[in-house]
C-alpha positions as a LaTeX table, in Angstrom:
\begin{tabular}{lrrr}
\hline
Residue & $x$ (\AA) & $y$ (\AA) & $z$ (\AA) \\
\hline
Unk1 & 90.87 & 37.91 & $-1.68$ \\
Unk2 & 88.40 & 40.02 & 0.63 \\
Unk3 & 86.27 & 39.95 & 3.22 \\
Unk4 & 82.42 & 40.70 & 2.78 \\
Unk5 & 78.74 & 40.32 & 4.39 \\
Unk6 & 76.00 & 38.59 & 2.14 \\
Unk7 & 73.44 & 41.04 & 1.72 \\
Unk8 & 71.29 & 39.43 & $-0.88$ \\
Unk9 & 70.56 & 36.60 & $-3.47$ \\
Unk10 & 70.43 & 36.88 & $-7.32$ \\
Unk11 & 67.93 & 34.46 & $-9.00$ \\
Unk12 & 68.24 & 33.74 & $-12.86$ \\
Unk13 & 66.23 & 30.96 & $-14.64$ \\
Unk14 & 68.12 & 31.62 & $-17.81$ \\
Unk15 & 72.10 & 31.34 & $-17.29$ \\
Unk16 & 75.18 & 30.20 & $-19.25$ \\
Unk17 & 76.18 & 27.06 & $-19.76$ \\
Unk18 & 78.23 & 25.54 & $-16.83$ \\
Unk19 & 76.16 & 28.02 & $-14.28$ \\
Unk20 & 73.06 & 25.36 & $-13.56$ \\
Unk21 & 72.12 & 24.91 & $-10.10$ \\
Unk22 & 74.85 & 27.54 & $-9.04$ \\
Unk23 & 73.70 & 29.80 & $-6.19$ \\
Unk24 & 74.60 & 33.66 & $-6.55$ \\
Unk25 & 74.98 & 36.02 & $-3.71$ \\
Unk26 & 75.16 & 39.38 & $-3.48$ \\
Unk27 & 78.35 & 40.29 & $-1.34$ \\
Unk28 & 79.26 & 43.70 & $-0.08$ \\
Unk29 & 82.90 & 44.11 & 0.91 \\
Unk30 & 83.77 & 45.24 & 4.40 \\
Unk31 & 86.87 & 46.21 & 6.22 \\
Unk32 & 88.30 & 44.54 & 9.60 \\
Unk33 & 85.94 & 46.99 & 11.72 \\
Unk34 & 83.15 & 45.56 & 9.31 \\
Unk35 & 82.62 & 48.95 & 7.85 \\
Unk36 & 81.16 & 48.58 & 4.50 \\
Unk37 & 83.18 & 49.80 & 1.63 \\
Unk38 & 83.91 & 49.19 & $-2.21$ \\
Unk39 & 81.36 & 48.17 & $-4.95$ \\
Unk40 & 79.07 & 45.09 & $-4.30$ \\
Unk41 & 79.75 & 41.83 & $-6.28$ \\
Unk42 & 77.70 & 38.83 & $-7.16$ \\
Unk43 & 79.53 & 35.82 & $-6.11$ \\
Unk44 & 78.92 & 32.16 & $-7.05$ \\
Unk45 & 78.38 & 29.96 & $-3.61$ \\
Unk46 & 79.13 & 26.26 & $-3.25$ \\
Unk47 & 79.36 & 26.19 & 0.40 \\
Unk48 & 76.03 & 27.22 & 1.50 \\
Unk49 & 76.37 & 31.02 & 2.79 \\
Unk50 & 73.59 & 32.95 & 3.72 \\
Unk51 & 72.26 & 36.28 & 4.00 \\
Unk52 & 73.89 & 38.21 & 6.94 \\
Unk53 & 77.09 & 35.87 & 7.16 \\
Unk54 & 80.66 & 37.33 & 6.85 \\
Unk55 & 82.45 & 35.49 & 4.01 \\
Unk56 & 85.76 & 35.16 & 2.25 \\
Unk57 & 85.69 & 36.01 & $-1.61$ \\
Unk58 & 87.86 & 35.06 & $-4.35$ \\
Unk59 & 87.97 & 36.79 & $-7.51$ \\
Unk60 & 89.31 & 36.62 & $-11.12$ \\
Unk61 & 90.98 & 33.34 & $-12.63$ \\
Unk62 & 91.56 & 31.87 & $-9.39$ \\
Unk63 & 87.76 & 31.87 & $-8.92$ \\
Unk64 & 87.24 & 29.95 & $-12.14$ \\
Unk65 & 89.78 & 27.49 & $-11.20$ \\
Unk66 & 87.53 & 26.11 & $-8.61$ \\
Unk67 & 85.54 & 24.67 & $-11.23$ \\
Unk68 & 87.90 & 22.35 & $-12.91$ \\
Unk69 & 85.23 & 20.03 & $-14.59$ \\
Unk70 & 83.64 & 22.68 & $-16.69$ \\
Unk71 & 84.43 & 26.38 & $-18.09$ \\
Unk72 & 82.20 & 28.43 & $-15.68$ \\
Unk73 & 81.97 & 32.28 & $-16.57$ \\
Unk74 & 82.21 & 33.51 & $-13.14$ \\
Unk75 & 84.35 & 36.29 & $-11.67$ \\
Unk76 & 84.03 & 35.87 & $-7.74$ \\
Unk77 & 83.30 & 32.72 & $-5.57$ \\
Unk78 & 82.64 & 32.58 & $-1.95$ \\
Unk79 & 85.45 & 30.20 & $-0.52$ \\
Unk80 & 84.79 & 30.62 & 3.13 \\
Unk81 & 82.51 & 31.33 & 5.80 \\
Unk82 & 84.00 & 33.39 & 8.56 \\
Unk83 & 83.37 & 31.89 & 12.26 \\
Unk84 & 85.41 & 34.66 & 13.82 \\
Unk85 & 88.73 & 36.84 & 13.18 \\
Unk86 & 91.19 & 38.67 & 15.58 \\
Unk87 & 93.03 & 41.77 & 15.16 \\
Unk88 & 96.02 & 43.06 & 17.07 \\
Unk89 & 95.31 & 46.05 & 18.97 \\
Unk90 & 98.04 & 47.72 & 17.23 \\
Unk91 & 96.21 & 47.67 & 13.88 \\
\hline
\end{tabular}
């Protein structure tokens, strides 16, 4: 999993089977200081995240397992919207 910030949306009228009605968002990975780093990813969103929000993203086979009812060709899924976080001063 990684922490990211939603920076945009992707619209696609033609999608693979199983991806109907699936919202796709562009997520920029960020570190604990909210500094951008890493390559952006397109993540499926079933929880209603929006542009500008910090999110938790899961990748790989774990992301696909959230769609138990069908085989969905996704590599990343937003699994949480971050309200806040706290880091020890020692970090």
